[in-house]
Coordinates of C-alpha atoms and ligand atoms in Angstrom, one line a residue:
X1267 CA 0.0 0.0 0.0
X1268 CA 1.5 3.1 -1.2
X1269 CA 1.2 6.1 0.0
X1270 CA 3.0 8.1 -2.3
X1271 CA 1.1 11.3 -3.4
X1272 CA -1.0 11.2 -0.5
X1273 CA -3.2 14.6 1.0
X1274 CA -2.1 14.1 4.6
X1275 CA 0.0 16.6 6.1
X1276 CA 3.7 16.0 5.8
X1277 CA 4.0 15.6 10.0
X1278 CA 1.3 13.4 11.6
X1279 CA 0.9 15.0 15.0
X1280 CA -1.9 12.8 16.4
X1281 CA -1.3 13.5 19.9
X1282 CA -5.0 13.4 21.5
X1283 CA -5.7 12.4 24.9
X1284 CA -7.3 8.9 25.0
X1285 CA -8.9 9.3 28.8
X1286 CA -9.3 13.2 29.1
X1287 CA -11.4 13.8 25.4
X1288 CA -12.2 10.0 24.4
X1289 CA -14.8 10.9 22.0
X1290 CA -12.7 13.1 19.8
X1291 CA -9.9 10.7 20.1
X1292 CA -12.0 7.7 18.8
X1293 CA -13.5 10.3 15.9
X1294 CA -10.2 11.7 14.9
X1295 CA -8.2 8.2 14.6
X1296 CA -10.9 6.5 13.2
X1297 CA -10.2 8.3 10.1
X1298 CA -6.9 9.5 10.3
X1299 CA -5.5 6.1 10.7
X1300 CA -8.1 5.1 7.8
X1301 CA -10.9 2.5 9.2
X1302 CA -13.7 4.3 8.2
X1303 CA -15.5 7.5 6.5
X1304 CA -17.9 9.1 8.0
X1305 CA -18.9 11.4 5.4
X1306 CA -21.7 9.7 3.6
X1307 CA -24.8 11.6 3.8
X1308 CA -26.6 9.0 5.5
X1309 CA -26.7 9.0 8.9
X1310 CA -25.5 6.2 10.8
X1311 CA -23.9 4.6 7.9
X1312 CA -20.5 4.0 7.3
X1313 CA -17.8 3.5 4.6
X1314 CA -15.6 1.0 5.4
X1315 CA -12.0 1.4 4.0
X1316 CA -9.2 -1.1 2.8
X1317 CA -7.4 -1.0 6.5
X1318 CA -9.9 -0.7 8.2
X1319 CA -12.4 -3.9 6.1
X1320 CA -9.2 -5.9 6.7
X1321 CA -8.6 -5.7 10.2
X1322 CA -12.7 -6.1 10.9
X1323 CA -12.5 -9.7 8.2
X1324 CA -9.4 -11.0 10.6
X1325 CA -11.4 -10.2 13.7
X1326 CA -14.7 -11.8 12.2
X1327 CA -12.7 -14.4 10.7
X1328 CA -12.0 -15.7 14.4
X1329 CA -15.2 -16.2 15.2
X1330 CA -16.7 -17.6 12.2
X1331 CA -13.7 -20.1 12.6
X1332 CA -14.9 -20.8 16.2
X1333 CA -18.9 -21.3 15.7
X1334 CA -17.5 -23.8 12.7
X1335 CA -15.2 -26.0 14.6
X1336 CA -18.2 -26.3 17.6
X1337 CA -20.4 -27.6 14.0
X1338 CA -22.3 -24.4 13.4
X1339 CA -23.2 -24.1 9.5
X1340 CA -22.9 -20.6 7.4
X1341 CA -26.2 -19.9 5.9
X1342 CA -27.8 -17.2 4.2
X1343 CA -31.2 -16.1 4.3
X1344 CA -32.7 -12.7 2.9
X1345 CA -32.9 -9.6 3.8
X1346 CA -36.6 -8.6 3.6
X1347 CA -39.2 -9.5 5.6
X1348 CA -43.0 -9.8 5.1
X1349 CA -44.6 -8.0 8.2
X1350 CA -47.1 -10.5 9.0
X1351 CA -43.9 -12.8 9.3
X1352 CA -42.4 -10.3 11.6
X1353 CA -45.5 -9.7 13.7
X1354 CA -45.6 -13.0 14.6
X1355 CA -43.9 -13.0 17.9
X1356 CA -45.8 -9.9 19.7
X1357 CA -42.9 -9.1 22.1
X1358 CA -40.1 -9.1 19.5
X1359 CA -42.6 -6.9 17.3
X1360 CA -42.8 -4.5 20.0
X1361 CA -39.3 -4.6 21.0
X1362 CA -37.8 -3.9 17.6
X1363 CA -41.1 -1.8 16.0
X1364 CA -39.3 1.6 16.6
X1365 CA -35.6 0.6 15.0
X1366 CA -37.0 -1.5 11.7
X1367 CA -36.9 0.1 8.5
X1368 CA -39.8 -0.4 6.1
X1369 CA -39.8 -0.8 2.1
X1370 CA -43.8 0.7 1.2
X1371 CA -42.9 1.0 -2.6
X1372 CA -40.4 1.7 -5.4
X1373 CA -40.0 5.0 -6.7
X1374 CA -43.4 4.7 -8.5
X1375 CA -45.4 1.9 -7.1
X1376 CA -46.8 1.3 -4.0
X1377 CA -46.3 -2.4 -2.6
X1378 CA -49.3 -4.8 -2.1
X1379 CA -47.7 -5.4 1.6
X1380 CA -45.1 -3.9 3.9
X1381 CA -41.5 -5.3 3.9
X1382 CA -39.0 -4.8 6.4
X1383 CA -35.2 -4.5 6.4
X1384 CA -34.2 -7.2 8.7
X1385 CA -32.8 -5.8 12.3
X1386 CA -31.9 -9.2 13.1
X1387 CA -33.3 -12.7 11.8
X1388 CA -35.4 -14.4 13.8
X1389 CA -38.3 -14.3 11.7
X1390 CA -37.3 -14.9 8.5
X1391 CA -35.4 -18.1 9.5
X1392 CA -37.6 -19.4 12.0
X1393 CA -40.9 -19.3 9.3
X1394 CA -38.1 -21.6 7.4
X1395 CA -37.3 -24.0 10.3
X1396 CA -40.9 -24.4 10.3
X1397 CA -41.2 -25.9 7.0
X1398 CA -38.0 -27.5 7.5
X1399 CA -38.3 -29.2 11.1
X1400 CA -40.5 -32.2 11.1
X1401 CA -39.3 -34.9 13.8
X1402 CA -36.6 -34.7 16.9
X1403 CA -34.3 -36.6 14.2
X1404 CA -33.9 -32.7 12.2
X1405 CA -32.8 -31.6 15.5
X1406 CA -30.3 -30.3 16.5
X1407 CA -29.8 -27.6 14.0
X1408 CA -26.9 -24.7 14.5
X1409 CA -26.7 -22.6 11.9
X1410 CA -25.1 -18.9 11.4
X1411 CA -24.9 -16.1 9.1
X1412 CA -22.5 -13.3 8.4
X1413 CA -24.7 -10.4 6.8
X1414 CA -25.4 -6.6 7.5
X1415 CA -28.7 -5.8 9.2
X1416 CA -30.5 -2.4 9.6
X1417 CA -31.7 -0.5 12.9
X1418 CA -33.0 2.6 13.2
X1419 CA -30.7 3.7 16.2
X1420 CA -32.9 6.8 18.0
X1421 CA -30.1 7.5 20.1
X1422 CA -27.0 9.5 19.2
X1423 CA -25.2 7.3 16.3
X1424 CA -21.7 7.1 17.3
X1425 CA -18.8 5.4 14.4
X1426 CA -18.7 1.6 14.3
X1427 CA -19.7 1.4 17.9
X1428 CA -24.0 2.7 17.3
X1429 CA -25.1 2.7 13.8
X1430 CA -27.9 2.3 11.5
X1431 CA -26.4 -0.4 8.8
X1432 CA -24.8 -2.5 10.9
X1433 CA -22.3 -3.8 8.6
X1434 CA -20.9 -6.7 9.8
X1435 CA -22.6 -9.1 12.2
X1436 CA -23.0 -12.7 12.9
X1437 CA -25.7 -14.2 14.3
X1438 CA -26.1 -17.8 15.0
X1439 CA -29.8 -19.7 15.6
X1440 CA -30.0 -23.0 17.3
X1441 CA -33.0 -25.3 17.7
X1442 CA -33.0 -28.3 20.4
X1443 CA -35.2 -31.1 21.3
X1444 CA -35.1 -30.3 24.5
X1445 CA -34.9 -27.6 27.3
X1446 CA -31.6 -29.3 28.7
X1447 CA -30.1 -29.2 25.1
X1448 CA -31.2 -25.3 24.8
X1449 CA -29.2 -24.7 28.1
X1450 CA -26.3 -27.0 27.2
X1451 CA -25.9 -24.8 24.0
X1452 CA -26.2 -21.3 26.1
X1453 CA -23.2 -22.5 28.1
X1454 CA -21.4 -23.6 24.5
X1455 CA -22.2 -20.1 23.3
X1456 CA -20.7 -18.8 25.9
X1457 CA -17.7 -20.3 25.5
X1458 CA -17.5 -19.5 21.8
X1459 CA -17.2 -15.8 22.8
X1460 CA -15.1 -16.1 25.5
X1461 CA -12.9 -17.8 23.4
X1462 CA -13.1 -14.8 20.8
X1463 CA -13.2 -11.9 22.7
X1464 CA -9.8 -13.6 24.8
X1465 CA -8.1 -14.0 21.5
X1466 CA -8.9 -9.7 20.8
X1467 CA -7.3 -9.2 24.6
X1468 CA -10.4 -7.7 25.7
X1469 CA -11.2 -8.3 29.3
X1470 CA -15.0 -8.8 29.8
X1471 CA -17.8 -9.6 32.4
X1472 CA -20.3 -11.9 32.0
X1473 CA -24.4 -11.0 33.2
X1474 CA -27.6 -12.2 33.4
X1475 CA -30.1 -9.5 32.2
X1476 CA -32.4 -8.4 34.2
X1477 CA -35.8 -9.7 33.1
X1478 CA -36.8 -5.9 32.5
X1479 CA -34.0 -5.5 30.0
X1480 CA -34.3 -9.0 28.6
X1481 CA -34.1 -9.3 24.3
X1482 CA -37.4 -9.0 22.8
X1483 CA -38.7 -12.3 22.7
X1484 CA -36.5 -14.0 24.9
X1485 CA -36.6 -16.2 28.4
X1486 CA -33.2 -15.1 29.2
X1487 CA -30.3 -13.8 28.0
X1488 CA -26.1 -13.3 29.3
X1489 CA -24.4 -9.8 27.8
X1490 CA -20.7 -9.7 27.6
X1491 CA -19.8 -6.0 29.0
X1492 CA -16.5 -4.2 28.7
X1493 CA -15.6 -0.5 30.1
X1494 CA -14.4 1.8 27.4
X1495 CA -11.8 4.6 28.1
X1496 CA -14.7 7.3 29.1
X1497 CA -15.5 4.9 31.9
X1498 CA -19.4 3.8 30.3
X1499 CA -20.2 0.1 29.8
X1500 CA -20.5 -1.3 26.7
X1501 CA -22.0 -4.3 25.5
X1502 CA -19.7 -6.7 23.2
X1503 CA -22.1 -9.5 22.8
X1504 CA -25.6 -11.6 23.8
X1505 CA -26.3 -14.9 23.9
X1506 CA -29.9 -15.1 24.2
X1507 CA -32.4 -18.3 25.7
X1508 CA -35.6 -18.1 23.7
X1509 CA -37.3 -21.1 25.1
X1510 CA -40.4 -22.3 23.0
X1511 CA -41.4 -18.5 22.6
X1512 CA -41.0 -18.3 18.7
X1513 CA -41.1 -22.2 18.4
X1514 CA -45.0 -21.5 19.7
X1515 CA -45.2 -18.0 17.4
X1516 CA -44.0 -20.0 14.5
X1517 CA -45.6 -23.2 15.1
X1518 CA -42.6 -25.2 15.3
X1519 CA -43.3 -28.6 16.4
X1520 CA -41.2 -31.8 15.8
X1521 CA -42.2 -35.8 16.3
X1522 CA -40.5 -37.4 19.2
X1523 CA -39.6 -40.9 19.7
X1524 CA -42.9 -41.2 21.6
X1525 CA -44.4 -40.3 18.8
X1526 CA -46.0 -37.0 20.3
X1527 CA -45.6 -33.5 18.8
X1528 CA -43.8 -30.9 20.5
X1529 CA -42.7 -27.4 20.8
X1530 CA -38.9 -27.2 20.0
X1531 CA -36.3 -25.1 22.3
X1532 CA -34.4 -22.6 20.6
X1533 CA -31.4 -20.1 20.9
X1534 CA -29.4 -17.5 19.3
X1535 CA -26.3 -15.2 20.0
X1536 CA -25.0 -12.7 17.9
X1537 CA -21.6 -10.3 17.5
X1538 CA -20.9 -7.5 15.4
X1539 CA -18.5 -5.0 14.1
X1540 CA -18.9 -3.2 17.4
X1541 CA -16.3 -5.7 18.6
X1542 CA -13.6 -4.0 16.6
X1543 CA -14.7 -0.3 17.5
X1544 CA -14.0 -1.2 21.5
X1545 CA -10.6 -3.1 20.4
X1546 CA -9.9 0.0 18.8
X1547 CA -10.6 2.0 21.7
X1548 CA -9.5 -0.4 24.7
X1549 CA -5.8 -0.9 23.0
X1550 CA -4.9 2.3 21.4
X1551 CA -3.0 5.1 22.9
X1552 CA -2.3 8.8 22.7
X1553 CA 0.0 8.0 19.6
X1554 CA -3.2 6.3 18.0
X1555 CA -4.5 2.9 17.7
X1556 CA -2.5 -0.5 18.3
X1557 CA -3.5 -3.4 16.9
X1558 CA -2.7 -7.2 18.6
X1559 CA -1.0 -8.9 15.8
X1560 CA -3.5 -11.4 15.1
X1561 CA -6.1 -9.3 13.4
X1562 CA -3.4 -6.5 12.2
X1563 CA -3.9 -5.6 8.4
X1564 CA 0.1 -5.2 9.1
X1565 CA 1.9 -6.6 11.3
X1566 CA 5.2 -5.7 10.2
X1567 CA 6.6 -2.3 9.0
X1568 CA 10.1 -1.9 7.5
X1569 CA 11.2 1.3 7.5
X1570 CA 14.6 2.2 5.1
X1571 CA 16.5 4.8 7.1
X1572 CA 18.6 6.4 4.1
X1573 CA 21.9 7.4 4.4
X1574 CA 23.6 8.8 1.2
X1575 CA 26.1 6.9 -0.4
X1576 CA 24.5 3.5 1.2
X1577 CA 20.9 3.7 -0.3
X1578 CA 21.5 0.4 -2.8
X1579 CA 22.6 -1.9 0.1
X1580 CA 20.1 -0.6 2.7
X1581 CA 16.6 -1.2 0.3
X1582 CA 18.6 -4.1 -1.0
X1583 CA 18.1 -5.5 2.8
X1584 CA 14.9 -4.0 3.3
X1585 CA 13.9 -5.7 0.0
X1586 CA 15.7 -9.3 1.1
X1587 CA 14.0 -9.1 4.5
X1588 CA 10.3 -8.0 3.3
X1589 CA 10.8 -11.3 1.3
X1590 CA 12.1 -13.6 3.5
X1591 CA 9.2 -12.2 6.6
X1592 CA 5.9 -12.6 3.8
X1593 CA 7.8 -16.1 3.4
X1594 CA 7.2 -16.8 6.3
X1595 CA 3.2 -16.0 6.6
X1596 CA 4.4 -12.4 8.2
X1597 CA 1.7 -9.8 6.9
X1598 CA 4.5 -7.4 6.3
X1599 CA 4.9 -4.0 4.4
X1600 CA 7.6 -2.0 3.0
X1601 CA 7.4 2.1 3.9
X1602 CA 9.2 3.5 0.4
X1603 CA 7.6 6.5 0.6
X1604 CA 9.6 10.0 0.1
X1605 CA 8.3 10.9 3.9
X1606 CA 11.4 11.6 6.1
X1607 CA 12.2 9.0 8.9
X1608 CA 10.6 10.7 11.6
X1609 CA 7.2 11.2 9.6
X1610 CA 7.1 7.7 9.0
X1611 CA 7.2 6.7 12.4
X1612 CA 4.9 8.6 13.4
X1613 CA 2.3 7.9 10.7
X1614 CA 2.5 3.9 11.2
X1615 CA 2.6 4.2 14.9
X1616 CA -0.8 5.9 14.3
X1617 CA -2.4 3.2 11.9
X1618 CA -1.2 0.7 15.1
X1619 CA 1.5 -1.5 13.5
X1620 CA 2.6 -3.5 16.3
X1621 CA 6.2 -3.6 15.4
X1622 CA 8.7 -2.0 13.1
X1623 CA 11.9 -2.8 11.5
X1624 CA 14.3 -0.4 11.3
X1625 CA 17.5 -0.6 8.6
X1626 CA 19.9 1.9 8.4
X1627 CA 23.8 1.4 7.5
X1628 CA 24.7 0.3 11.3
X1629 CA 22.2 -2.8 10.8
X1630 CA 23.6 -3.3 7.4
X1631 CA 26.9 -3.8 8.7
X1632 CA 26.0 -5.6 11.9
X1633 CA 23.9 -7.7 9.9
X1634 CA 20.8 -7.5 12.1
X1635 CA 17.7 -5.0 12.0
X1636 CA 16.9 -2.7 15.1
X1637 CA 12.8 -4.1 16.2
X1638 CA 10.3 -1.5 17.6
X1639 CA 7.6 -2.5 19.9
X1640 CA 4.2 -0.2 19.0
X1641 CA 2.7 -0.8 22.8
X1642 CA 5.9 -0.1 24.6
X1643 CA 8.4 2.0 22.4
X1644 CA 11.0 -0.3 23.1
X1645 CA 13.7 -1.2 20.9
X1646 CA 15.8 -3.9 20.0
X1647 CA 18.6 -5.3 17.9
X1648 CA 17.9 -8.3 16.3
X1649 CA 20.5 -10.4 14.4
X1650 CA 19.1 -11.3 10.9
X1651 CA 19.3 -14.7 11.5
X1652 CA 17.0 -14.5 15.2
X1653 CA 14.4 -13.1 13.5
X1654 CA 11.7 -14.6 12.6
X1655 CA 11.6 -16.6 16.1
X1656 CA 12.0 -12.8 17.5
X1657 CA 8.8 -11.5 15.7
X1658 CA 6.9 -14.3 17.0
X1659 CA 7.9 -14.1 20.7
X1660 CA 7.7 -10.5 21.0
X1661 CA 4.1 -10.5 19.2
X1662 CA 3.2 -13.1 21.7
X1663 CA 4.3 -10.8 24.5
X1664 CA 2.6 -7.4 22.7
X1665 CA -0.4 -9.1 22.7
X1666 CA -0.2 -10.8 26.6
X1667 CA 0.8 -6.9 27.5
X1668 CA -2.1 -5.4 25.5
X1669 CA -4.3 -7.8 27.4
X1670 CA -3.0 -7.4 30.7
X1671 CA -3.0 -3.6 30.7
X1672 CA -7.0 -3.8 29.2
X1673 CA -7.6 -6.4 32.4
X1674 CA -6.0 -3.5 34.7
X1675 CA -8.4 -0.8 33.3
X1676 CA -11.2 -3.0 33.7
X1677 CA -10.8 -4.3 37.1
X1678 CA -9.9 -0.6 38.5
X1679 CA -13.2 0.6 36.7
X1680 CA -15.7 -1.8 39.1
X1681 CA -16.2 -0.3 41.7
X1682 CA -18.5 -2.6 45.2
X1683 CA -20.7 0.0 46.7
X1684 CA -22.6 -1.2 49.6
X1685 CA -24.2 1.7 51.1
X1686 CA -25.5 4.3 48.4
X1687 CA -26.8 7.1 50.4
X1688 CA -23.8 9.4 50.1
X1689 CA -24.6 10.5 46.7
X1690 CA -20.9 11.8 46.9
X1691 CA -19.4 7.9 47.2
X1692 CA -21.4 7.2 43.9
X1693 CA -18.1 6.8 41.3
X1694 CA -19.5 8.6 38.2
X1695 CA -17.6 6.5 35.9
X1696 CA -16.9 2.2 35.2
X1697 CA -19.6 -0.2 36.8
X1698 CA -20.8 -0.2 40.3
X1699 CA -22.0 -3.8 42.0
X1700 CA -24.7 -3.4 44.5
X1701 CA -25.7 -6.1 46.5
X1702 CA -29.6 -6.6 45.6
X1703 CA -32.4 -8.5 46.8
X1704 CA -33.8 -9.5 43.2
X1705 CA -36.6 -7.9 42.6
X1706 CA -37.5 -6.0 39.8
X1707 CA -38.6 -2.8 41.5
X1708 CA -35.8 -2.7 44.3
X1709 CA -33.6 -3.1 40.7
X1710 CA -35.5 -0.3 38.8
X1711 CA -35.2 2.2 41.5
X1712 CA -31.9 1.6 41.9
X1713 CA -31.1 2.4 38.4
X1714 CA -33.1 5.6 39.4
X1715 CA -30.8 6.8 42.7
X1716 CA -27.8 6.1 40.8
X1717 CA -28.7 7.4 37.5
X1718 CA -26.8 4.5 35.9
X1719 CA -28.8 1.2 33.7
X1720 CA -28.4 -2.1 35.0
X1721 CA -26.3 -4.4 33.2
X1722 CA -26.9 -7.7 34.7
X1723 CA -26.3 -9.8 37.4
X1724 CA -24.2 -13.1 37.7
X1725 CA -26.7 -15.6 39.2
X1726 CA -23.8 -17.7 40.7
X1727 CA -22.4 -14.6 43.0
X1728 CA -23.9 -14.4 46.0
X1729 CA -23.9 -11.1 47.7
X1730 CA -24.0 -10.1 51.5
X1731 CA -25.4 -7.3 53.3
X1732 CA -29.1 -6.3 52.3
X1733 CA -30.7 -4.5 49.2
X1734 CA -30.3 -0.7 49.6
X1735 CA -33.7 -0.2 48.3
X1736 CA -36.0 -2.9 51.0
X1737 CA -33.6 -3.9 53.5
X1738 CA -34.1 -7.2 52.7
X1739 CA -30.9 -10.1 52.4
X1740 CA -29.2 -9.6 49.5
X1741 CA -29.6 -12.6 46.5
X1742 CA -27.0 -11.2 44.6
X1743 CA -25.1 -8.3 43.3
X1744 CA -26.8 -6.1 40.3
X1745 CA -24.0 -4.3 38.1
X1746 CA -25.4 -0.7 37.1
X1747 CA -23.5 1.6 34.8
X1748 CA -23.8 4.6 32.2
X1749 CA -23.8 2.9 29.3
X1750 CA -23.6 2.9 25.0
Ligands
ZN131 ZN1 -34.8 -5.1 47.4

C-alpha cells in the first residue's frame, strides 16, 4: 500500500488524549488512521476502508472459525421480511417496532404489503425451520450467518460502535429437542465468545439480564460487558435463551420418539463490528491505535532509514527481509515512501503497526535489524538470522501486554458500593456492583438513585449485606452503569 502522493500533512501529530477527550480521540483516529469514512450523507452509515475492512475480516474471521469448529453451518437467508412474518412474535414486534426500516414501494409503485429490512433474523429463518423441522431426528440444527442488518438507532449514532447499517454481524440460531439441550448450547455459546473476545485481549464480564431489560422475545439472555476509556459500559455481545417463545409463534413442532408433537427449544447469540470499535478504543494510545498482531492488516513495518552513499545496500536489505518475513506467513509492508524518517514513524505508529523494522547502514553492517515494539516503544537489535523466532515471541508478548494492561483498566473501573446514600461515594464513571435482593422494582429504583442502567447480574455470585432499596438479604449483586 503506497502512500506516495498522498493529502495528509507532511507531520502526523496525532497527539490526543485517549482518557481526558475519548470521543474526539476515537473520531479523529478513526479516520486518520483510515478504518472508516464518516462522510456519507446517510446518517449512521458508514464506509468501510481497505485497513480498516481488513482488520474487521481478521477479527470476524475468528469467530466464524470458532462457531465452525463447535459444528455451526454458514447460511444465508434474505434480507426482507414480510410484516405479517415479523408480527408473529408480539414481544419481539414491540421490542424492535421503533428501530425496523420499512420498504412501502419503489420509486413509482406502492407495494401490495409492507417489507422490512431485517434488524436481526429471527423471523425470517424461524418461518423456514418451520417448514424444515419435522421430527426430533432434524434436531439439532446450529446454523449462522454473516450479513449486515439495519436498525433505526434513535439515540445518538456514534462510528462503528452505534449505527444504522450494521455492517458486519454474525448471528447464529439453534434449535434443540429439549430444554436441557437449549441450556447445554447457552453455556457452548458462551464459551465460543469467550474464546473470541480472549483472542482480541479484551477483558470482559459476564451478566444475566435483568428480566426488565431482557431481548425482545426471549426467556433469558447473558451480555458480555467491557468499560471503554470514558469509563461507560459497553456491550460486546448476547447470547440469548428463547425457550419455546417463537417455536409456539412459528408453530414449530417436531415428532418425538414417543411419537408426540412438540414445541422445539431454541437459541441465538450474535456479535458485530462493534467488537472491533471497543478493540480500537480499549488498545490504542495517545499515539493512536494499536493493533494485537492477530487481526493487524500489518503486522510488520520496515522502514529504510537512508543514508547517502549506502541507499542500494540498505533497500537491497529491506527488500531481502520483506521477502524472506511474507515467506514466512508475516503480513508485512515495506514504507518507500519519500516521507522523512521521523514522519514515518509517526504515521505507522498511528495506523497501530505492532512492530517495526528499522534498517539503516549500522544494521547493514552488523547484519541485524533494530525491532520497535508499538505498545511499549521499546527497541531492540535483532540479528538477521534470530528473526523470525523474534517476531513471534515479541508479538506473543505485545499481545499478553495489550491484554493485561486492558484487564487492569477493567478491574480498576468496578467499583463494590454497599451503602448508596452518600450520593458523593457514587463513582460517576466504570460499573458499580450493588448487593440486591432480586426484585424488579428494588432493581429499577436503583437504576433511578444512581442514575446509571443495569447491566446484569451473575446468578452464581452471592452477595452479602441487604438491598439498599428494602432492606431485605441480598440474592445477589446487580451491576449498574452509564452505558452505549
Ligand atoms: Zn430489594
Amino acid at each position: 500500500m503506497s502512500t506516495k502522493g498522498s493529502k495528509e500533512p507532511k507531520k502526523i501529530t496525532f497527539m490526543k488524549d485517549k482518557y481526558n477527550e475519548f470521543h474526539e480521540w476515537y473520531d479523529e483516529i478513526l479516520e486518520k488512521a483510515d478504518i472508516i469514512d464518516k462522510r456519507y450523507p446517510v446518517k449512521g452509515c458508514l464506509i468501510w476502508k481497505p485497513y480498516g475492512y481488513k482488520a474487521l475480516k481478521l477479527t470476524m474471521n475468528i469467530l466464524k472459525r470458532l462457531l465452525e469448529e463447535t459444528g455451526h453451518e454458514e447460511v444465508y437467508f434474505p434480507t426482507l421480511i414480510p410484516e405479517e412474518i415479523f408480527a408473529l412474535e408480539k414481544d419481539f414486534l414491540e421490542g424492535f417496532s421503533g428501530e425496523t426500516f420499512v420498504i412501502e414501494g419503489t420509486l413509482s409503485k406502492r407495494l401490495d404489503r409492507k417489507l422490512l429490512l431485517r434488524p436481526t433474523s429471527e423471523t425470517v429463518m424461524y418461518y423456514m425451520f418451520k417448514l424444515w423441522l419435522k421430527s426430533y431426528r432434524d434436531l439439532p440444527i446450529k446454523l449462522y450467518q454473516h450479513v449486515n442488518v439495519f436498525r433505526y438507532e434513535t439515540k445518538h449514532t456514534r462510528a462503528i460502535l452505534r449505527v444504522r447499517e450494521i455492517a458486519s454481524f454474525i448471528e447464529a440460531h439453534t434449535v434443540h429437542a429439549t430444554k436441557e439441550d437449549a441450556e447445554k448450547q447457552i453455556r457452548e455459546a458462551i464459551e465460543i465468545y469467550k474464546k473470541f473476545f480472549d483472542s482480541l485481549y479484551i477483558p470482559y464480564i459476564i451478566l444475566r439480564t435483568p428480566k426488565w431489560d431482557t431481548f425482545a422475545g426471549a426467556e433469558y439472555n447473558y451480555d458480555f460487558f467491557t468499560v471503554m476509556p470514558d469509563g461507560r459500559a459497553i456491550e460486546l455481545g448476547s447470547v440469548i435463551n428463547l425457550g419455546q417463545k417463537f417455536a409456539k409463534a412459528f408453530d414449530i413442532k417436531v415428532q418425538m420418539a414417543d411419537e408426540s408433537f412438540q414445541y422445539v427449544w431454541q437459541t441465538c447469540y450474535g456479535v458485530s463490528e462493534r467488537v472491533i470499535g471497543v478493540l480500537l478504543s480499549i488498545h490504542g494510545d495517545n499515539r493512536g491505535l494499536i493493533f494485537p498482531t492477530n487481526i493487524a492488516p500489518i503486522q510488520i513495518v520496515i522502514v529504510p532509514v537512508i543514508f547517502k552513499g549506502k541507499e542500494e545496500e540498505i533497500l537491497s536489505k529491506c527488500r531481502s527481509i520483506y521477502e524472506k518475513l511474507k515467506s514466512e506467513g508475516f503480513r508485512v509492508h515495506i514504507d518507500l515512501t519519500d516521507r522523512s524518517v521521523g514522519d514515518k514513524y509517526y504515521y505507522w505508529e498511528m495506523k497501530g503497526v505492532p512492530l517495526r523494522i528499522d534498517i539503516g547502514p549500522k544494521e547493514v553492517k552488523q547484519e541485524a535489524v533494530t525491532v520497535a515494539r508499538r505498545d511499549t516503544g521499546e527497541k531492540i537489535l535483532v540479528k538477521d538470522e534470530e528473526l523470525v523466532s523474534k517476531l513471534k515471541e515479541l508479538m506473543e508478548d505485545i499481545n499478553r501486554n495489550l491484554y493485561e494492561r486492558a484487564k487492569k483498566w477493567l478491574n480498576s473501573n468496578i467499583h463494590t458500593l454497599i451503602d448508596i446514600s452518600d450520593k458523593s461515594k457514587i463513582p460517576e464513571k466504570g460499573i458499580v456492583k450493588v448487593p440486591w435482593c432480586g426484585r424488579d422494582e428494588c432493581g429499577l429504583e436503583l437504576e433511578r438513585r444512581l442514575g446509571k442502567e443495569a447491566l446484569g447480574f451473575n446468578p452464581e455470585e452471592k452477595a452479602h449485606g441487604k438491598c439498599p432499596i428494602c432492606g431485605e438479604k441480598a440474592e445477589t449483586w446487580l451491576y449498574l452503569s452509564k452505558k452505549y
